[in-house]
Coordinates of C-alpha atoms in Angstrom, one line a residue:
M1 CA 22.8 34.5 -4.9
S2 CA 23.9 33.0 -1.7
D3 CA 25.4 29.3 -1.8
T4 CA 22.4 28.6 0.4
D5 CA 20.2 30.5 -2.4
L6 CA 22.1 29.3 -5.7
A7 CA 21.8 25.8 -3.7
F8 CA 17.7 26.4 -3.6
A9 CA 17.8 27.4 -7.5
S10 CA 15.8 25.6 -9.9
I11 CA 17.1 24.1 -13.3
E12 CA 16.6 27.1 -15.3
E13 CA 17.5 29.9 -13.5
V14 CA 20.7 28.2 -13.1
G15 CA 21.1 27.7 -16.8
K16 CA 20.1 31.0 -17.7
L17 CA 23.6 32.3 -15.9
F18 CA 25.9 29.8 -17.1
R19 CA 24.7 31.0 -20.5
K20 CA 26.1 35.4 -18.9
R21 CA 29.2 33.6 -17.9
K22 CA 27.6 34.8 -13.5
L23 CA 28.3 30.4 -13.0
S24 CA 30.2 28.1 -14.2
P25 CA 29.2 24.3 -13.6
V26 CA 32.3 23.2 -12.3
E27 CA 31.7 25.8 -9.3
L28 CA 28.2 24.2 -9.7
T29 CA 29.3 20.9 -9.1
K30 CA 32.2 22.1 -6.9
L31 CA 29.1 23.7 -4.3
M32 CA 27.3 20.5 -4.6
L33 CA 29.9 18.8 -3.2
A34 CA 30.7 20.8 -0.8
R35 CA 27.2 20.4 0.4
I36 CA 26.7 17.0 0.1
D37 CA 29.9 16.3 2.6
R38 CA 28.3 18.3 5.2
L39 CA 25.3 17.4 5.1
N40 CA 24.8 13.8 4.1
P41 CA 25.8 12.4 7.3
K42 CA 22.8 13.8 8.9
L43 CA 20.1 12.3 6.1
N44 CA 21.7 9.0 4.5
A45 CA 20.8 10.2 1.5
Y46 CA 23.8 8.7 -0.8
I47 CA 24.9 5.5 -1.0
T48 CA 27.7 6.6 -3.4
V49 CA 28.7 9.9 -4.6
T50 CA 30.8 10.6 -7.4
V51 CA 33.1 13.2 -7.1
E52 CA 35.0 12.9 -9.5
I53 CA 32.7 11.4 -11.7
A54 CA 31.5 14.6 -11.7
L55 CA 34.0 17.1 -12.4
A56 CA 35.0 15.7 -14.4
Q57 CA 31.3 16.2 -16.3
A58 CA 31.1 19.8 -15.0
K59 CA 34.9 20.4 -17.2
R60 CA 34.0 19.7 -19.9
A61 CA 30.2 20.6 -19.1
E62 CA 31.8 24.0 -19.2
A63 CA 34.5 23.6 -21.6
E64 CA 30.7 23.6 -24.1
L65 CA 28.9 26.2 -23.0
F66 CA 32.2 28.6 -22.5
A67 CA 33.7 27.7 -26.1
P68 CA 33.1 30.3 -28.2
R69 CA 29.3 30.7 -29.9
G70 CA 29.7 29.4 -33.2
R71 CA 33.5 28.3 -33.4
K72 CA 34.7 24.3 -32.6
G73 CA 34.0 23.2 -29.2
H74 CA 31.0 24.7 -28.8
R75 CA 27.9 23.0 -28.1
D76 CA 24.2 23.5 -26.5
R77 CA 23.2 20.0 -25.0
G78 CA 20.0 21.9 -24.0
P79 CA 18.7 23.2 -20.3
L80 CA 20.4 20.1 -18.4
H81 CA 23.8 20.8 -19.9
G82 CA 25.6 21.3 -16.4
I83 CA 23.0 20.8 -14.2
P84 CA 24.5 18.5 -10.9
I85 CA 21.5 15.4 -10.4
S86 CA 21.2 12.5 -8.6
L87 CA 19.9 8.9 -9.0
K88 CA 17.9 6.2 -7.2
D89 CA 20.8 3.7 -6.9
N90 CA 18.1 0.9 -8.3
I91 CA 19.7 2.0 -12.1
Y92 CA 22.5 0.7 -13.9
T93 CA 25.6 3.6 -14.0
R94 CA 29.2 1.9 -16.5
G95 CA 31.5 1.5 -13.7
I96 CA 30.4 3.0 -10.7
R97 CA 28.3 0.1 -8.4
T98 CA 24.6 -0.7 -8.4
T99 CA 23.4 -1.6 -5.2
A100 CA 19.8 -0.9 -5.7
G101 CA 19.4 -0.9 -1.9
S102 CA 20.8 -4.3 -1.3
K103 CA 23.6 -6.4 0.5
I104 CA 23.7 -8.7 -1.7
L105 CA 24.3 -5.6 -4.6
R106 CA 27.2 -4.3 -2.8
D107 CA 29.6 -4.5 -5.2
F108 CA 28.2 -4.5 -8.5
I109 CA 29.4 -2.4 -11.1
P110 CA 26.9 -2.1 -14.2
D111 CA 28.9 -2.7 -17.3
E112 CA 26.2 -0.3 -19.1
D113 CA 24.5 2.7 -18.2
A114 CA 20.4 2.2 -18.0
T115 CA 19.1 3.7 -21.2
V116 CA 17.8 7.2 -19.0
V117 CA 21.3 7.1 -18.2
G118 CA 22.6 7.7 -21.9
Q119 CA 20.0 10.1 -22.7
L120 CA 21.0 12.0 -19.4
K121 CA 24.4 12.1 -20.4
N122 CA 23.6 12.6 -23.5
A123 CA 21.9 16.4 -22.3
G124 CA 25.2 16.8 -20.5
A125 CA 23.9 16.9 -16.6
I126 CA 26.2 15.9 -14.1
L127 CA 26.1 13.1 -12.1
L128 CA 26.6 14.0 -8.4
G129 CA 26.1 10.2 -7.1
K130 CA 23.4 7.3 -6.1
T131 CA 21.2 8.3 -3.6
N132 CA 19.8 5.2 -1.0
M133 CA 16.3 3.5 -1.4
H134 CA 14.4 1.3 0.5
E135 CA 15.9 -2.9 -0.6
F136 CA 15.2 -4.0 -3.8
A137 CA 12.8 -0.3 -4.0
Y138 CA 10.6 -3.0 -1.9
G139 CA 9.2 -0.6 1.3
V140 CA 8.4 2.7 1.0
T141 CA 10.0 4.0 4.2
S142 CA 14.3 3.8 3.2
N143 CA 14.7 2.5 6.2
N144 CA 17.7 0.7 4.9
P145 CA 19.1 -2.2 7.4
H146 CA 22.2 -2.6 4.8
Y147 CA 23.1 1.2 4.1
G148 CA 21.0 3.0 7.4
P149 CA 18.1 4.4 7.0
V150 CA 17.5 8.1 4.9
H151 CA 16.7 11.5 7.4
N152 CA 13.4 13.4 6.1
P153 CA 15.1 16.6 6.0
W154 CA 12.0 18.7 7.6
D155 CA 12.5 15.9 11.2
P156 CA 15.0 13.8 11.3
A157 CA 13.7 11.4 13.2
R158 CA 11.2 10.3 10.4
I159 CA 11.2 8.5 7.2
P160 CA 11.8 10.5 4.1
G161 CA 9.3 7.5 2.4
G162 CA 10.5 5.3 0.0
S163 CA 11.3 4.0 -1.6
S164 CA 13.6 6.6 -3.6
G165 CA 13.7 8.4 0.0
G166 CA 17.8 9.8 -0.8
S167 CA 16.8 10.6 -4.4
A168 CA 13.4 13.1 -2.6
A169 CA 15.5 13.6 0.7
A170 CA 18.6 15.1 -1.8
V171 CA 15.9 17.2 -4.0
A172 CA 14.2 19.0 -0.8
A173 CA 17.5 20.1 1.4
G174 CA 19.4 21.3 -2.0
L175 CA 21.3 18.6 -2.7
C176 CA 20.9 18.1 -6.0
Y177 CA 18.7 19.8 -9.1
G178 CA 17.0 16.5 -9.4
S179 CA 17.4 13.6 -9.1
I180 CA 15.6 10.0 -11.2
G181 CA 13.9 7.7 -9.2
T182 CA 11.5 5.2 -10.0
D183 CA 7.7 3.8 -8.6
T184 CA 5.6 0.7 -8.9
G185 CA 3.0 1.3 -6.0
G186 CA 4.2 5.3 -5.6
S187 CA 7.7 5.6 -4.6
I188 CA 8.7 8.3 -6.4
R189 CA 5.4 10.1 -5.2
I190 CA 5.3 9.0 -1.1
P191 CA 8.7 10.8 -0.6
A192 CA 7.7 13.6 -2.2
A193 CA 4.5 14.1 -0.2
L194 CA 6.9 13.4 2.7
C195 CA 9.4 15.9 1.7
G196 CA 7.7 18.4 0.3
I197 CA 9.0 18.6 -3.1
V198 CA 7.5 17.2 -6.3
G199 CA 7.3 14.1 -8.4
L200 CA 6.1 12.7 -11.5
K201 CA 5.4 9.9 -12.1
P202 CA 5.3 9.2 -15.8
H203 CA 2.5 7.1 -18.2
Y204 CA 3.8 3.7 -18.2
R205 CA 6.1 2.8 -20.4
R206 CA 6.9 7.2 -20.7
V207 CA 10.2 6.6 -19.8
S208 CA 12.2 3.5 -20.3
T209 CA 13.1 0.7 -17.5
A210 CA 15.3 -1.0 -19.1
G211 CA 18.6 -1.2 -17.1
V212 CA 16.7 -1.2 -14.6
V213 CA 16.9 -3.1 -11.8
P214 CA 13.0 -4.5 -12.3
L215 CA 10.6 -4.4 -9.2
S216 CA 7.6 -6.0 -10.8
T217 CA 8.3 -5.3 -14.7
T218 CA 4.0 -5.0 -15.3
L219 CA 3.7 -1.8 -12.9
D220 CA 7.5 -0.4 -13.0
H221 CA 8.0 3.9 -14.1
V222 CA 10.8 5.6 -13.7
G223 CA 10.4 9.6 -13.4
P224 CA 12.3 12.8 -11.9
L225 CA 12.0 14.3 -8.4
T226 CA 12.3 17.9 -8.5
R227 CA 11.9 20.8 -6.6
S228 CA 8.9 22.2 -8.8
A229 CA 7.0 21.6 -11.8
V230 CA 9.1 23.0 -14.6
D231 CA 12.1 21.4 -14.0
A232 CA 9.8 17.9 -13.6
A233 CA 9.1 18.7 -17.5
L234 CA 12.9 19.0 -18.1
L235 CA 13.8 16.2 -16.9
L236 CA 10.6 14.5 -18.2
Q237 CA 11.6 15.5 -21.4
A238 CA 15.6 14.7 -21.4
I239 CA 14.3 10.5 -20.7
T240 CA 11.6 9.8 -23.1
T241 CA 12.4 7.6 -25.5
G242 CA 11.8 8.0 -29.6
D243 CA 10.3 4.5 -29.4
Y244 CA 6.8 3.1 -30.2
L245 CA 4.1 1.8 -27.7
D246 CA 3.0 -1.3 -29.2
G247 CA 0.3 -3.9 -28.8
S248 CA -3.3 -1.8 -30.1
A249 CA -4.7 -1.0 -33.5
E250 CA -2.5 2.2 -33.0
K251 CA 1.1 3.1 -32.0
V252 CA 1.6 6.1 -29.7
L253 CA 4.5 8.0 -30.0
L254 CA 6.6 8.2 -26.3
P255 CA 8.6 11.1 -26.9
F256 CA 6.8 14.1 -24.5
H257 CA 8.1 16.3 -26.1
L258 CA 8.2 19.8 -24.8
R259 CA 9.4 23.2 -27.2
G260 CA 10.2 25.7 -24.5
V261 CA 9.1 25.8 -21.5
N262 CA 6.2 28.2 -21.1
E263 CA 4.3 25.5 -22.6
I264 CA 3.9 25.0 -19.1
R265 CA 3.3 27.9 -18.4
Q266 CA 0.5 28.1 -19.9
K267 CA -3.0 28.2 -18.1
P268 CA -4.9 25.3 -18.4
R269 CA -7.9 25.6 -20.9
V270 CA -10.9 27.0 -19.9
P271 CA -12.6 25.8 -17.9
L272 CA -10.8 23.3 -16.0
H273 CA -12.7 20.6 -14.6
L274 CA -11.3 18.8 -11.7
G275 CA -12.4 15.6 -10.3
I276 CA -12.9 14.9 -5.9
P277 CA -14.3 11.4 -5.7
A278 CA -16.1 11.2 -2.8
D279 CA -15.2 8.1 -1.8
Y280 CA -11.9 5.6 -1.6
F281 CA -9.2 8.2 -2.0
W282 CA -10.5 9.9 1.2
E283 CA -11.4 6.9 3.4
R284 CA -8.8 6.7 6.4
I285 CA -7.5 9.9 5.5
D286 CA -5.9 12.4 9.0
S287 CA -8.0 14.6 9.9
E288 CA -5.1 17.8 9.7
V289 CA -4.0 16.5 5.8
Q290 CA -7.4 16.0 5.4
R291 CA -7.9 19.8 6.7
I292 CA -5.1 21.0 4.9
I293 CA -5.5 20.1 1.2
R294 CA -9.7 20.4 1.3
K295 CA -8.6 24.2 2.4
A296 CA -5.6 24.1 -0.8
L297 CA -8.5 23.4 -3.0
A298 CA -11.1 26.0 -1.2
N299 CA -12.4 28.3 -3.5
K300 CA -11.2 26.7 -6.8
N301 CA -14.4 26.7 -8.2
S302 CA -14.9 30.2 -10.5
G303 CA -14.5 31.1 -14.1
S304 CA -11.3 29.2 -14.9
V305 CA -11.5 25.9 -12.4
V306 CA -14.9 24.3 -11.9
L307 CA -14.0 20.9 -9.1
H308 CA -16.2 18.0 -9.3
E309 CA -17.9 15.9 -6.7
C310 CA -17.8 12.5 -8.2
R311 CA -16.9 8.1 -7.1
A312 CA -14.3 6.0 -8.0
H313 CA -16.2 3.0 -7.8
S314 CA -14.5 0.3 -9.5
V315 CA -11.1 1.4 -8.1
H316 CA -12.1 -0.6 -4.3
Q317 CA -11.8 -3.3 -6.7
W318 CA -8.0 -3.2 -7.7
T319 CA -5.8 -3.2 -5.0
D320 CA -5.1 -7.8 -4.6
P321 CA -4.6 -7.7 -8.2
S322 CA -1.9 -5.0 -7.6
T323 CA -0.8 -7.0 -4.8
N324 CA -0.6 -10.7 -6.7
I325 CA 1.0 -8.6 -10.1
A326 CA 3.5 -6.4 -8.0
L327 CA 4.3 -10.0 -5.3
A328 CA 4.5 -12.8 -8.4
E329 CA 6.6 -10.7 -10.3
A330 CA 8.7 -9.4 -7.4
T331 CA 9.7 -13.3 -6.4
D332 CA 9.7 -14.6 -9.9
F333 CA 12.7 -11.7 -10.6
H334 CA 14.9 -12.8 -7.4
L335 CA 13.9 -16.7 -7.5
R336 CA 15.3 -16.0 -12.1
S337 CA 18.3 -14.2 -10.6
G338 CA 19.3 -17.4 -8.4
W339 CA 19.5 -15.1 -5.1
F340 CA 15.9 -16.3 -3.8
P341 CA 15.7 -18.8 -1.7
S342 CA 19.7 -19.6 -1.7
R343 CA 20.2 -16.2 0.3
A344 CA 17.7 -15.3 2.1
A345 CA 20.0 -14.3 5.2
E346 CA 21.9 -11.7 3.1
Y347 CA 17.4 -9.5 3.1
G348 CA 15.9 -7.3 4.8
D349 CA 13.2 -8.9 6.6
D350 CA 11.1 -7.5 5.3
V351 CA 11.9 -8.2 1.9
K352 CA 12.7 -11.5 1.9
T353 CA 8.8 -11.8 4.4
R354 CA 7.3 -9.9 1.3
L355 CA 9.6 -13.0 -1.2
E356 CA 7.6 -15.6 0.5
M357 CA 4.5 -13.7 0.1
G358 CA 5.0 -13.6 -3.6
L359 CA 5.8 -17.8 -3.9
K360 CA 1.7 -18.2 -2.9
V361 CA 0.7 -15.9 -5.4
R362 CA -2.0 -18.5 -7.3
A363 CA -1.1 -18.1 -11.3
V364 CA -5.5 -17.9 -11.6
D365 CA -5.6 -14.6 -9.8
Y366 CA -1.9 -13.3 -11.1
L367 CA -3.5 -13.8 -14.9
A368 CA -7.3 -12.8 -13.3
A369 CA -4.9 -9.5 -11.9
L370 CA -3.5 -9.3 -15.3
S371 CA -7.0 -9.4 -17.3
M372 CA -8.3 -6.5 -14.4
R373 CA -5.1 -4.5 -15.4
K374 CA -6.3 -4.3 -19.1
M375 CA -9.9 -3.1 -17.9
A376 CA -8.9 -0.8 -15.9
W377 CA -6.0 1.2 -18.6
L378 CA -9.2 2.0 -20.2
G379 CA -9.3 4.3 -18.1
L380 CA -10.2 5.1 -14.5
F381 CA -11.7 8.8 -16.1
G382 CA -14.4 6.8 -17.6
Q383 CA -14.9 5.1 -14.2
L384 CA -16.0 8.4 -12.8
G385 CA -19.2 9.4 -12.5
V386 CA -19.6 13.4 -13.2
P387 CA -23.4 14.7 -13.0
S388 CA -22.6 17.1 -15.0
G389 CA -21.6 14.6 -18.4
K390 CA -18.3 16.2 -18.3
M391 CA -14.8 15.2 -19.5
L392 CA -12.6 15.5 -16.2
D393 CA -9.2 17.2 -16.9
A394 CA -7.7 15.7 -14.5
V395 CA -7.9 14.0 -10.6
V396 CA -7.0 14.9 -7.5
V397 CA -6.3 13.3 -4.1
P398 CA -4.1 13.1 -1.0
T399 CA -1.2 11.6 -2.2
T400 CA -1.1 10.1 1.4
P401 CA -3.6 9.6 4.1
F402 CA -1.6 11.0 6.6
A403 CA 2.3 13.3 6.9
A404 CA 5.4 11.7 7.5
T405 CA 5.4 9.1 10.2
E406 CA 9.5 8.1 12.7
I407 CA 11.7 5.4 11.4
G408 CA 10.8 2.3 12.7
V409 CA 7.0 3.0 13.3
E410 CA 5.5 0.1 11.5
E411 CA 1.9 1.5 12.4
I412 CA 0.0 4.3 13.2
S413 CA -3.3 4.7 14.2
V414 CA -6.4 7.0 10.9
D415 CA -9.2 7.7 11.8
G416 CA -9.6 5.5 14.4
K417 CA -8.5 2.8 13.4
T418 CA -5.0 0.9 12.9
E419 CA -2.4 0.7 9.7
L420 CA -0.2 -0.3 8.6
V421 CA 2.5 2.4 7.7
R422 CA 3.3 0.4 4.4
A423 CA -0.5 0.1 3.2
G424 CA -1.2 3.1 4.5
L425 CA 0.8 5.7 2.5
L426 CA 0.5 3.0 -0.4
R427 CA -2.7 2.4 -0.7
L428 CA -3.8 6.4 -2.7
N429 CA -0.9 5.5 -5.7
R430 CA -1.3 2.7 -5.9
P431 CA -4.3 2.6 -8.3
A432 CA -2.2 5.2 -11.0
N433 CA 0.4 2.4 -10.8
F434 CA -2.7 0.2 -11.8
T435 CA -3.6 1.9 -14.4
G436 CA -0.5 3.4 -16.2
L437 CA -1.9 7.0 -15.5
P438 CA 0.6 9.8 -15.1
S439 CA 0.6 11.3 -11.5
I440 CA 2.0 14.1 -9.6
S441 CA 2.2 15.4 -5.8
I442 CA 3.0 18.8 -5.3
P443 CA 3.2 20.1 -1.5
C444 CA 0.1 21.6 -0.8
G445 CA 0.1 22.9 3.0
F446 CA 2.4 21.9 6.4
T447 CA 0.6 20.2 9.5
S448 CA 1.0 22.0 12.7
S449 CA 3.8 20.2 13.4
G450 CA 5.7 21.5 9.4
L451 CA 5.9 18.2 7.7
P452 CA 4.7 19.6 4.3
V453 CA 2.2 17.8 3.8
G454 CA 1.4 16.1 -0.4
L455 CA -1.4 17.0 -3.2
Q456 CA -1.7 13.9 -5.7
I457 CA -2.8 14.7 -9.1
I458 CA -3.5 12.2 -11.7
G459 CA -4.1 12.5 -15.5
P460 CA -6.0 11.0 -18.5
S461 CA -3.8 8.9 -21.0
W462 CA -0.5 9.8 -22.0
Q463 CA -1.7 13.6 -20.5
E464 CA 1.4 14.5 -18.5
K465 CA 1.9 18.5 -19.8
T466 CA -2.4 19.0 -18.5
I467 CA -0.9 17.3 -15.3
L468 CA 1.9 19.9 -14.6
R469 CA 0.2 23.1 -15.7
I470 CA -2.0 21.9 -13.3
A471 CA 0.8 21.1 -11.3
H472 CA 2.7 24.6 -12.3
A473 CA -0.8 26.8 -11.8
F474 CA -1.1 25.3 -8.5
E475 CA 2.8 26.5 -7.0
A476 CA 2.7 30.4 -9.0
S477 CA -0.3 31.1 -6.2
H478 CA 1.6 29.1 -3.5
D479 CA 4.6 29.1 -1.8
Y480 CA 4.5 25.4 -0.1
H481 CA 6.9 24.2 -2.4
L482 CA 9.4 26.6 -2.5
R483 CA 9.7 26.3 1.5
R484 CA 13.2 24.9 2.7
P485 CA 13.2 22.6 5.3
P486 CA 15.0 23.1 8.5
L487 CA 18.3 20.4 7.2
S488 CA 19.5 22.6 4.8
A489 CA 21.1 25.4 5.8

């Protein structure tokens, strides 16, 4: 296997090589660091590369895995043991600076790890570094005014999406085997779609956000970006907690239990009923993107998969409430932190503008938005009208209405109408944040310009396994997730 092939191997494949002692964590970590050294200047995916920490963790993983089985010192921590990963730079790392992509936190070094970081350490994962992002996660382009823009590996002149743009670019270019990002209005799924990888937003509160610089606590989610559905499942399993979710008559256990990767490879129950909302999610979609997604979904009506045209009437009403929650909660955090407005000059223009907008959200509108969110929590699925009366296993829609735009472009024409790039990229992703439902973006094709297109699968409450199985089934019949961008060799 060549170094490039090894860089794009799956987490499962690498793990097998470790356990057969055909590859060591130290060798693999050195390969990743060499690739970062060579390609990161072109991509600007990493803000901080933790060379010494990564090598020390790799040596420890190697010592544990390679010690004779049954002897003192041997330990196998599971699928992520010795696997090099990255973290979005708004996730606290003890002793390692955490900038949140901002000037204000340029020199901030946390005294403790975020909960997810502690879980990844327990799983034996190796931290390569902290990835570049949209400032304070408050945007969708990762065009960062303080650390420079992240470049899309498929076309460096274009955005990777955001706010987890550095994470997506690093995964797509083979500069890590997975990354942990955050998603408040699509910030995992948008960059996954634009960079041709898999991005999973788990169900709300499935993964702890403790120790993550918040954007909007009501809408924030933490989740994995990987190159396959199975890899996403392995990362998700490592970062879930054992706490209980209160707030209803019953308590819901949060951990995502995976007995083995074959659980994701299992064929979903037959027949599988997938909904395709005829409204909202298919409005103002670039014609080429729509054609690619329709083709990906074509010929799926069979004994195992049944597609249902349906309508999502209420989703149109969620845009303003979702916006009000995000604006109000983001500004509240920056006010309480003492950064805004006293240090307003240190923010990028777009983030500063949105923080100013948050000051104008009325309390009555914020409270009304929270109330509507509780209604939405009852389920997008309960509001979908399927003529057959069948229960839907998932909803399949575009992840973004257009492919990656050029860096610095703020408006785009879609279906004959001008739309802000920010609004367009958020439009199809916000519903899953507002409802808290699990959602995954997978690559489903490429434009004539060679840019990736993402398909979004939204599942019922707590059904990450269902959407991961659907995603894997799609991957099994297509090779889009296996393609490598030009800026990766």
